[in-house]
């Protein structure tokens, strides 16, 4: 299975590098020499990677591939995307509070009860207040305020 | 000597406060499993924007040194290294904790870290200025090769697979070129309004190191991986100090190995610790005790990984080639403050650099003292649930990125790069080469284009870039670093093949 994953990575790498070569080669436009050199280097390296992955015979490859636990991490990806979407609309501080609460509750290995939820909300509130003190009052960062705070 | 001239500045005003607080915060951050020194330094870069360059640099340097030392706490108490540099510490530190000697192991760890760290900083102080003088002879062609050397070294030595490391480095260079051509000023590759002006260093640093860590943290929180924690026994600090100072062989071997490994760009603390541990075991009269709770193992590995910290900054300060991924992030912090590596740093910004070096030296003593006295408190920090840590790091990453330029585009770039890096890491690519590519890419391009402008007036581009002693040495070093990495990779593969033959397990 690992060898097939290595082969897929090699092919994906070639496709990305080839895309960058094409993108770095606009017709008769100066200023693209170095990006083109880098993209070609990447393409050559990817080709060697593919050559090693598709080499006939018994191939021993570094054990550097782990499967992506999408089943576990997808809620965090949703939380991060939600943060990116909501922060300019709801406000940075309120979204931060929600992100902390959501992460702590979704990934808690323990069973959720009222006490646990109250504890998480209290910790998230303390954390958000600390952020406000640190960034807004101490460092003078002007956070974009929106619907909430 | 300049160090003594500028030393009083370390103890003046805000610098001493940052030195003390930075050491304590670094020790506590380092003791949290999952918070690597690289991520800690990357997350703190935005704070340095609001400080003067000396204070900012002191904060980053002190955090680097103390998180590496603090990483031993989780290695010893819960068998999870706080940083890759502490992997060797687990081998004997955790068995010591299992044998009811947790406090003793932590004492040896901080005493050895301090002593090794002092040697590393002395190497930094004495080696950097002469090396920086050498950089005075560098023109655009040499600077171009220095940038390429930086990427090849980190790409080849800092990754499991040489090819993947180099591909990651090339990709990092390419994305650093999004925005404007430095000579013509023309816009290129800007396919979204968020990319106007290119990719800034801070969002890239924070995204590439913090977001994958957040995803790894939620994964281990979900799986309920907390590790087994041990009780701390009561022990006199002075008893540990006396014993530790008597272990001259382990201390000196660890410190020297760490300092030497740190000088090799890309080698990093993980190699320093493991190499020192291995050598100490070989020189020991009782190697059979190693791995079962031998204090010499802890002393050798911890003195090595902190000796590496100072010396890994030598190539960074003098030539702009970081000695470790954390040094690469520190280089980003240096550039953001408008400070460029090389001889100018020691002439035009002498006050900043020598105060920083003095502070780093003092930090080694402070981390030893604070480490010894707060090591018992570290167990409370270790107990912070990973899901809280993940939420806090995610929010801090977003706030930190936004606070630099007050740009929401930076936040989006940070999130996209970080999430992408997590998937790349799962397939064997490391963030170190990508970050170095992003930092060194514009330097390489600017010097290449300047060289191409100068070259026709001299002998032409080929002789300009491929002749001359320094050019040839730098090209030779690039080839050597790649060649050595290919050799090591093939050796590892042949060992695995032999192991599989012996075990009879099929590969694919």
XYZ file of C-alpha atoms in Angstrom:
657
model
C 0.000 0.000 0.000
C 2.835 2.392 0.945
C 4.477 1.975 -2.441
C 1.253 3.032 -4.177
C 0.984 6.075 -1.969
C 4.584 6.971 -2.854
C 3.707 6.595 -6.542
C 0.643 8.788 -6.197
C 2.736 11.436 -4.397
C 5.346 11.305 -7.170
C 2.710 11.745 -9.885
C 1.001 14.556 -7.961
C 4.372 16.226 -7.509
C 5.062 15.996 -11.257
C 1.644 17.472 -12.064
C 2.125 20.381 -9.637
C 5.651 21.061 -10.949
C 4.471 20.868 -14.581
C 1.682 23.306 -13.752
C 4.219 25.704 -12.226
C 6.461 25.385 -15.320
C 3.541 26.303 -17.588
C 2.499 29.164 -15.312
C 6.072 30.451 -15.158
C 6.397 30.520 -18.957
C 4.113 33.265 -20.251
C 4.925 34.281 -23.818
C 7.335 37.172 -24.333
C 7.020 38.573 -20.824
C 10.196 39.367 -18.882
C 10.588 38.836 -15.131
C 9.781 35.109 -15.071
C 13.312 33.687 -15.516
C 13.951 32.665 -11.924
C 10.455 31.236 -11.241
C 10.885 29.198 -14.450
C 14.282 27.871 -13.281
C 12.804 26.884 -9.911
C 9.757 25.216 -11.504
C 11.980 23.223 -13.887
C 14.191 22.139 -10.967
C 11.090 20.988 -9.121
C 9.904 19.084 -12.203
C 13.250 17.286 -12.569
C 13.297 16.374 -8.859
C 9.706 15.123 -9.089
C 10.615 13.032 -12.141
C 13.466 11.398 -10.180
C 11.042 10.770 -7.294
C 8.661 9.086 -9.762
C 11.493 7.074 -11.279
C 12.395 5.715 -7.849
C 8.780 4.993 -6.945
C 8.081 3.152 -10.229
C 11.444 1.339 -10.375
C 10.766 -2.325 -11.177
C 11.735 -4.922 -8.596
C 11.560 -4.738 -4.848
C 11.634 -1.112 -3.800
C 12.453 -0.093 -0.255
C 11.245 3.407 0.457
C 11.455 5.602 3.527
C 8.599 4.995 5.949
C 7.533 8.640 5.868
C 3.899 8.307 4.832
C 1.037 8.343 7.316
C -2.601 8.083 6.412
C -4.644 11.260 6.886
C -7.177 10.699 9.705
C -9.929 12.686 7.962
C -12.498 11.036 10.217
C -10.849 12.807 13.167
C -9.583 16.079 11.761
C -12.496 17.183 9.563
C -14.290 19.012 12.406
C -11.106 21.034 13.045
C -10.888 21.909 9.352
C -14.518 23.063 9.524
C -13.740 25.089 12.674
C -10.745 26.784 10.984
C -12.755 27.523 7.822
C -15.604 28.796 10.025
C -13.175 31.073 11.845
C -11.936 32.485 8.535
C -15.517 33.101 7.406
C -16.977 34.409 10.660
C -14.125 36.553 12.040
C -14.724 39.559 9.750
C -18.498 39.173 10.133
C -18.926 38.477 13.870
C -15.733 40.073 15.185
C -12.368 38.579 16.104
C -12.882 38.200 19.837
C -16.310 36.563 19.671
C -15.142 34.172 16.933
C -12.058 33.270 18.985
C -14.299 32.418 21.914
C -16.423 30.183 19.684
C -13.362 28.488 18.161
C -11.925 27.691 21.586
C -15.242 26.323 22.879
C -15.892 24.290 19.713
C -12.365 22.777 19.676
C -12.400 21.913 23.369
C -15.863 20.332 23.208
C -15.586 18.470 19.895
C -12.196 16.905 20.667
C -12.749 16.191 24.338
C -12.072 12.503 24.993
C -14.422 12.636 28.013
C -18.215 12.546 27.955
C -19.892 15.916 27.716
C -22.018 16.999 30.633
C -23.319 20.346 31.833
C -20.375 20.717 34.233
C -17.829 20.085 31.529
C -19.507 22.506 29.102
C -19.621 25.189 31.824
C -15.910 24.614 32.548
C -14.969 24.910 28.861
C -17.050 28.085 28.460
C -15.419 29.617 31.554
C -11.890 28.768 30.329
C -12.705 30.098 26.853
C -14.017 33.341 28.373
C -10.832 33.772 30.448
C -8.720 33.049 27.377
C -10.621 35.576 25.242
C -10.324 38.255 27.930
C -6.557 37.550 28.126
C -6.326 37.967 24.351
C -8.163 41.277 24.585
C -5.838 42.522 27.330
C -2.719 41.336 25.520
C -3.447 42.328 21.940
C -5.848 45.274 22.199
C -4.811 47.004 25.425
C -1.116 46.094 25.709
C -0.009 45.807 22.074
C -2.513 48.293 20.636
C -3.695 45.985 17.832
C -6.904 47.303 16.276
C -9.110 44.292 15.712
C -11.910 44.622 13.183
C -15.181 44.852 15.106
C -18.307 43.503 13.480
C -21.713 42.250 14.562
C -20.558 41.262 18.065
C -17.212 42.347 19.580
C 35.751 42.991 23.828
C 32.388 44.070 22.418
C 30.436 41.571 24.500
C 31.599 43.175 27.751
C 30.915 46.652 26.351
C 27.295 45.837 25.578
C 26.637 43.425 28.479
C 25.184 46.136 30.790
C 22.432 46.706 28.189
C 21.188 43.175 28.828
C 20.286 44.217 32.362
C 18.735 47.528 31.428
C 15.043 48.412 31.260
C 12.786 46.108 29.349
C 15.569 43.711 28.244
C 16.018 42.084 31.651
C 12.237 41.745 32.013
C 12.001 40.019 28.630
C 14.972 37.828 29.489
C 13.428 36.606 32.738
C 9.845 36.287 31.488
C 10.989 34.758 28.196
C 12.983 32.091 30.012
C 10.084 31.143 32.294
C 7.500 31.187 29.487
C 9.858 29.236 27.224
C 10.438 26.561 29.867
C 6.696 26.178 30.423
C 5.861 26.212 26.699
C 8.632 23.702 26.007
C 7.305 21.334 28.635
C 3.931 21.120 26.859
C 3.925 18.169 24.491
C 3.204 19.337 20.951
C 4.569 22.848 21.428
C 7.853 22.685 19.532
C 10.518 25.409 19.809
C 9.938 26.252 16.136
C 6.208 26.763 16.647
C 6.767 28.749 19.857
C 9.239 31.105 18.142
C 6.957 31.457 15.088
C 3.931 32.289 17.276
C 5.900 34.924 19.188
C 7.290 36.750 16.134
C 4.225 39.071 15.896
C 4.854 40.262 19.478
C 8.355 41.420 18.500
C 6.818 43.935 16.068
C 5.861 46.041 19.014
C 9.340 45.954 20.548
C 12.631 47.493 19.516
C 14.869 45.132 17.556
C 17.116 44.241 20.532
C 14.239 43.289 22.810
C 12.481 41.409 19.982
C 15.566 39.408 19.149
C 16.227 38.636 22.830
C 12.676 37.325 23.222
C 12.992 34.989 20.210
C 16.486 33.757 21.156
C 15.582 33.132 24.784
C 12.373 31.329 23.827
C 14.396 29.126 21.433
C 16.917 28.144 24.140
C 14.425 27.611 26.945
C 11.830 25.659 24.941
C 14.534 23.192 23.890
C 15.489 22.737 27.566
C 11.834 22.633 28.709
C 11.049 19.916 26.167
C 12.866 17.452 28.416
C 10.143 17.715 31.072
C 7.480 15.918 29.037
C 10.161 13.552 27.676
C 11.054 12.493 31.219
C 7.642 12.598 32.896
C 5.275 11.316 30.216
C 7.566 9.728 27.624
C 6.600 12.282 24.922
C 9.403 14.596 23.777
C 8.463 18.272 23.952
C 10.652 18.825 20.879
C 12.487 16.531 18.431
C 15.703 17.645 20.167
C 14.603 15.766 23.312
C 14.132 12.359 21.696
C 17.436 11.055 23.090
C 16.456 12.275 26.576
C 13.544 9.825 26.626
C 15.871 6.839 26.357
C 17.171 7.179 29.927
C 15.128 10.086 31.343
C 11.824 8.225 31.288
C 13.246 4.996 32.762
C 14.696 7.158 35.571
C 11.201 8.567 36.209
C 9.782 5.029 36.201
C 12.401 4.081 38.788
C 11.188 6.882 41.093
C 13.970 9.346 40.100
C 11.942 11.895 38.095
C 13.142 14.971 40.033
C 16.739 13.795 39.818
C 16.440 13.333 36.029
C 14.918 16.825 35.660
C 17.743 18.318 37.749
C 20.392 16.707 35.511
C 18.508 17.843 32.464
C 18.490 21.541 33.416
C 22.050 21.609 34.797
C 23.403 19.921 31.654
C 21.253 22.128 29.388
C 22.690 25.237 31.032
C 26.314 24.066 30.806
C 25.951 22.828 27.211
C 24.084 26.010 26.304
C 26.907 28.203 27.643
C 29.418 26.361 25.443
C 27.113 26.753 22.418
C 26.763 30.510 22.980
C 30.551 30.870 23.423
C 30.982 29.136 20.046
C 28.452 31.607 18.631
C 30.324 34.573 20.122
C 33.787 33.515 18.922
C 32.978 31.986 15.511
C 30.396 34.398 14.093
C 32.430 37.627 13.639
C 35.289 35.991 11.629
C 32.782 34.112 9.464
C 30.830 37.320 8.931
C 34.077 39.039 7.857
C 34.416 36.388 5.175
C 30.964 37.316 3.909
C 32.331 40.800 3.103
C 33.903 39.284 -0.002
C 30.532 38.081 -1.256
C 29.010 39.686 -4.356
C 25.657 38.840 -6.019
C 26.912 35.508 -7.427
C 28.205 34.323 -4.032
C 25.057 35.503 -2.252
C 22.954 33.640 -4.826
C 24.862 30.423 -4.082
C 24.629 31.015 -0.323
C 20.824 31.192 -0.637
C 20.760 28.021 -2.753
C 23.079 26.304 -0.245
C 20.701 27.208 2.592
C 17.766 25.581 0.829
C 19.694 22.477 -0.291
C 21.193 21.917 3.146
C 17.885 22.161 5.030
C 16.101 20.329 2.213
C 18.525 17.455 2.154
C 19.619 17.117 5.772
C 16.412 18.140 7.483
C 14.058 15.660 5.808
C 13.497 11.903 5.781
C 13.746 11.840 1.995
C 16.318 14.022 0.227
C 14.155 14.353 -2.876
C 11.071 15.375 -0.929
C 13.141 17.864 1.072
C 14.499 19.443 -2.093
C 11.068 19.485 -3.780
C 9.636 21.187 -0.674
C 12.494 23.730 -0.748
C 11.886 24.468 -4.455
C 8.151 24.832 -3.804
C 8.910 27.273 -0.959
C 11.125 29.343 -3.273
C 8.459 29.372 -5.966
C 5.658 30.596 -3.705
C 7.979 33.288 -2.326
C 8.135 34.688 -5.882
C 4.398 35.416 -5.973
C 3.880 39.163 -6.083
C 6.424 41.428 -7.751
C 9.630 40.895 -9.713
C 12.266 42.653 -7.559
C 14.090 44.317 -10.474
C 11.330 45.057 -13.028
C 8.584 45.638 -10.478
C 6.053 43.748 -12.619
C 3.277 41.778 -10.936
C 3.192 37.996 -11.406
C 1.213 34.929 -10.235
C -1.320 37.108 -8.387
C -4.486 35.114 -9.040
C -6.338 36.456 -6.006
C -6.637 39.861 -4.396
C -5.398 38.271 -1.150
C -2.007 37.624 -2.757
C -1.298 41.192 -3.828
C 2.121 42.094 -2.507
C 3.084 38.431 -2.299
C 3.316 36.034 0.626
C 4.720 37.670 3.769
C 7.114 35.748 5.979
C 5.085 35.905 9.219
C 1.834 34.323 7.951
C 3.909 31.648 6.227
C 5.974 30.905 9.349
C 2.976 30.769 11.671
C 0.815 28.805 9.248
C 3.426 26.218 8.314
C 4.447 25.462 11.902
C 1.349 26.151 14.025
C -1.630 24.877 12.003
C -0.245 21.353 11.336
C 0.553 21.182 15.063
C -3.059 22.125 15.894
C -4.290 19.270 13.699
C -1.813 16.830 15.254
C -2.938 17.963 18.729
C -6.646 17.405 18.048
C -5.780 14.003 16.645
C -3.964 12.925 19.796
C -6.676 14.525 21.976
C -9.289 12.497 20.084
C -7.272 9.337 20.547
C -6.875 10.170 24.252
C -3.038 10.035 24.113
C -1.960 11.629 27.347
C 0.911 9.414 28.451
C 1.637 7.996 31.863
C 2.750 10.603 34.393
C 5.003 9.918 37.359
C 5.219 11.391 40.823
C 8.145 13.671 41.704
C 10.389 12.588 44.569
C 12.004 15.072 46.970
C 15.700 15.683 46.241
C 18.261 18.320 47.117
C 19.278 20.488 44.170
C 22.874 20.764 45.444
C 23.213 17.006 45.577
C 22.243 16.908 41.877
C 24.597 19.791 41.033
C 27.541 18.037 42.718
C 26.827 14.730 40.967
C 26.238 16.426 37.606
C 29.493 18.402 37.712
C 31.410 15.203 38.445
C 30.142 13.631 35.185
C 32.848 15.433 33.196
C 32.947 12.956 30.313
C 29.224 13.009 29.554
C 28.984 16.770 30.009
C 31.972 17.628 27.832
C 31.185 15.010 25.184
C 27.551 16.149 24.946
C 28.444 19.848 24.847
C 31.173 19.442 22.211
C 29.080 17.127 19.991
C 26.119 19.524 20.262
C 28.221 22.586 19.435
C 29.813 20.879 16.417
C 26.496 19.487 15.088
C 24.877 22.919 15.501
C 27.518 24.426 13.209
C 26.415 22.090 10.399
C 23.453 23.819 8.756
C 20.311 21.734 8.843
C 21.558 19.063 11.234
C 19.401 20.139 14.207
C 19.049 19.181 17.853
C 17.580 15.741 17.245
C 20.827 14.599 15.601
C 22.927 16.371 18.263
C 21.153 14.618 21.145
C 21.157 11.160 19.563
C 24.782 11.422 18.421
C 25.969 12.574 21.855
C 23.975 9.813 23.546
C 25.425 7.201 21.207
C 29.016 8.417 21.674
C 28.635 8.621 25.445
C 27.321 5.073 25.518
C 30.287 3.880 23.423
C 32.809 5.567 25.716
C 31.077 4.379 28.882
C 32.488 1.575 30.996
C 28.976 0.216 31.536
C 27.012 0.628 28.266
C 24.547 -2.062 29.366
C 23.018 0.421 31.861
C 21.994 2.819 29.069
C 18.298 2.736 28.241
C 17.475 1.554 31.766
C 17.731 4.877 33.594
C 21.411 5.883 33.355
C 21.921 9.554 34.389
C 24.872 9.909 31.976
C 22.484 9.350 29.054
C 20.315 12.282 30.172
C 23.363 14.488 30.823
C 24.945 13.790 27.409
C 21.768 14.275 25.364
C 20.566 17.405 27.178
C 23.967 19.145 27.145
C 24.160 18.354 23.408
C 20.767 19.696 22.376
C 21.247 22.992 24.195
C 24.850 23.395 22.996
C 23.370 23.063 19.495
C 21.098 26.101 20.044
C 23.895 28.691 20.197
C 26.100 27.179 17.541
C 23.164 26.697 15.123
C 22.957 30.496 15.007
C 26.587 30.848 13.792
C 25.910 30.166 10.087
C 22.661 32.141 10.347
C 24.215 35.326 11.736
C 27.314 35.193 9.555
C 26.072 33.858 6.208
C 22.277 33.763 6.437
C 22.150 29.945 6.426
C 20.152 28.707 9.453
C 21.548 25.754 11.386
C 18.103 24.373 12.306
C 14.419 24.907 11.387
C 14.001 27.080 14.503
C 17.017 29.143 13.424
C 15.259 29.536 10.042
C 12.246 31.041 11.823
C 14.596 33.240 13.850
C 16.145 34.380 10.563
C 12.644 35.421 9.486
C 12.321 37.411 12.733
C 15.706 39.039 12.066
C 14.775 40.069 8.509
C 11.416 41.440 9.639
C 13.263 43.755 12.052
C 15.276 45.072 9.091
C 18.461 43.268 10.176
C 20.386 41.332 7.525
C 22.901 38.586 8.348
C 26.550 39.245 7.566
C 29.284 41.672 8.548
C 26.991 44.725 8.570
C 25.141 43.186 11.453
C 28.284 43.450 13.607
C 29.211 46.961 12.491
C 25.953 48.861 11.868
C 23.895 46.983 14.462
C 26.654 46.052 16.923
C 24.578 47.140 19.901
C 21.648 44.895 18.898
C 23.745 41.811 18.144
C 26.152 41.951 21.090
C 23.316 42.670 23.541
C 21.460 39.691 22.075
C 24.525 37.441 22.450
C 24.998 38.611 26.043
C 21.315 37.942 26.750
C 21.545 34.462 25.250
C 24.509 33.711 27.505
C 22.604 34.946 30.577
C 19.550 32.943 29.458
C 21.539 29.707 29.802
C 22.212 30.484 33.459
C 18.629 31.609 34.041
C 17.132 28.518 32.422
C 19.332 26.389 34.652
C 18.213 28.224 37.807
C 14.519 28.535 36.882
C 14.487 25.028 35.465
C 15.742 23.595 38.745
C 13.234 25.501 40.823
C 10.156 25.313 38.614
C 10.623 21.803 37.295
C 8.151 20.597 39.897
C 5.558 23.064 38.542
C 5.980 21.776 34.993
C 3.885 18.710 35.735
C 0.820 20.963 36.021
C 1.521 22.412 32.575
C 1.866 18.931 31.129
C -1.620 18.192 32.417
C -3.289 20.830 30.186
C -5.615 18.880 27.865
C -4.562 18.824 24.215
C -7.965 20.059 23.010
C -7.510 23.286 25.015
C -3.983 23.648 23.683
C -5.195 23.162 20.108
C -7.937 25.792 20.483
C -5.528 28.253 22.097
C -2.801 27.756 19.469
C -5.315 28.119 16.594
C -6.676 31.382 18.005
C -3.184 32.715 18.835
C -1.999 31.878 15.313
C -4.866 33.906 13.840
C -4.411 36.857 16.219
C -0.635 36.828 15.781
C -0.890 36.817 11.999
C -3.508 39.570 11.916
C -1.653 41.832 14.348
C 1.400 42.184 12.069
C -0.124 44.062 9.124
C -3.777 44.274 10.202
C -4.558 42.264 7.105
C -7.205 39.571 6.929
C -5.609 38.349 3.697
C -2.574 37.337 5.767
C -4.859 35.235 7.980
C -6.292 33.444 4.943
C -2.806 32.831 3.500
C -1.692 31.481 6.893
C -4.666 29.102 7.151
C -4.337 27.829 3.566
C -0.556 27.283 3.817
C -0.868 25.645 7.242
C -3.688 23.278 6.287
C -1.899 22.361 3.044
C 1.315 21.714 4.981
C -0.465 19.301 7.311
C -1.434 17.119 4.339
C 2.065 17.426 2.831
C 3.588 16.416 6.181
C 1.451 13.290 6.176
C 3.073 12.406 2.855
C 6.648 12.896 4.020
C 7.319 16.580 3.318
C 8.725 18.836 6.074
C 7.827 22.488 6.712
C 11.498 23.462 7.335
C 12.595 23.479 3.662
C 9.383 25.276 2.584
C 9.951 28.034 5.137
C 13.592 28.404 4.172
C 12.595 28.541 0.519
C 10.141 31.344 1.327
C 12.819 33.267 3.261
C 15.722 32.701 0.865
C 13.818 32.703 -2.460
C 13.635 36.501 -2.855
C 17.317 36.833 -1.784
C 18.325 34.242 -4.398
C 16.285 35.918 -7.154
C 17.473 39.435 -6.393
C 21.127 38.380 -6.432
C 20.671 36.244 -9.551
C 19.110 39.153 -11.449
C 21.745 41.612 -10.187
C 24.443 39.135 -11.206
C 22.902 38.790 -14.657
C 22.995 42.594 -15.038
C 26.667 42.811 -13.911
C 27.885 39.687 -15.750
C 27.920 41.042 -19.377
C 30.330 43.790 -18.252
C 32.647 41.089 -16.857
C 33.171 37.658 -18.449
C 29.530 36.711 -19.098
C 26.974 34.914 -16.886
C 28.528 31.431 -16.911
C 32.034 32.433 -15.740
C 30.516 34.976 -13.330
C 28.368 32.415 -11.530
C 30.507 29.284 -11.959
C 34.095 30.444 -11.407
C 35.901 32.081 -8.501
C 37.051 30.337 -5.317
C 34.071 31.243 -3.131
C 31.545 30.332 -5.848
C 33.225 26.971 -6.382
C 33.373 26.257 -2.632
C 29.673 27.109 -2.252
C 28.680 25.004 -5.290
C 30.847 22.183 -3.889
C 29.066 22.458 -0.515
C 25.654 22.308 -2.266
C 26.721 19.147 -4.128
C 28.268 17.668 -0.967
C 25.169 18.253 1.163
C 22.942 16.613 -1.446
C 25.459 13.809 -2.088
C 25.888 13.061 1.616
C 22.121 12.984 2.135
C 21.621 10.610 -0.798
C 24.366 8.380 0.617
C 22.722 8.392 4.086
C 19.290 7.701 2.614
C 20.597 4.776 0.573
C 22.351 3.430 3.678
C 19.133 3.600 5.678
C 17.250 1.884 2.849
C 19.803 -0.907 2.602
C 19.565 -1.403 6.380
C 15.771 -1.581 6.127
C 16.086 -4.021 3.249
C 18.413 -6.191 5.316
C 15.993 -5.945 8.241
C 13.091 -6.983 6.032
C 15.060 -9.929 4.678
C 15.798 -11.018 8.215
C 12.175 -10.494 9.264
C 10.750 -11.792 5.992
C 8.084 -9.099 5.826
C 7.094 -8.003 2.333
C 7.162 -4.239 1.603
C 4.312 -3.397 -0.683
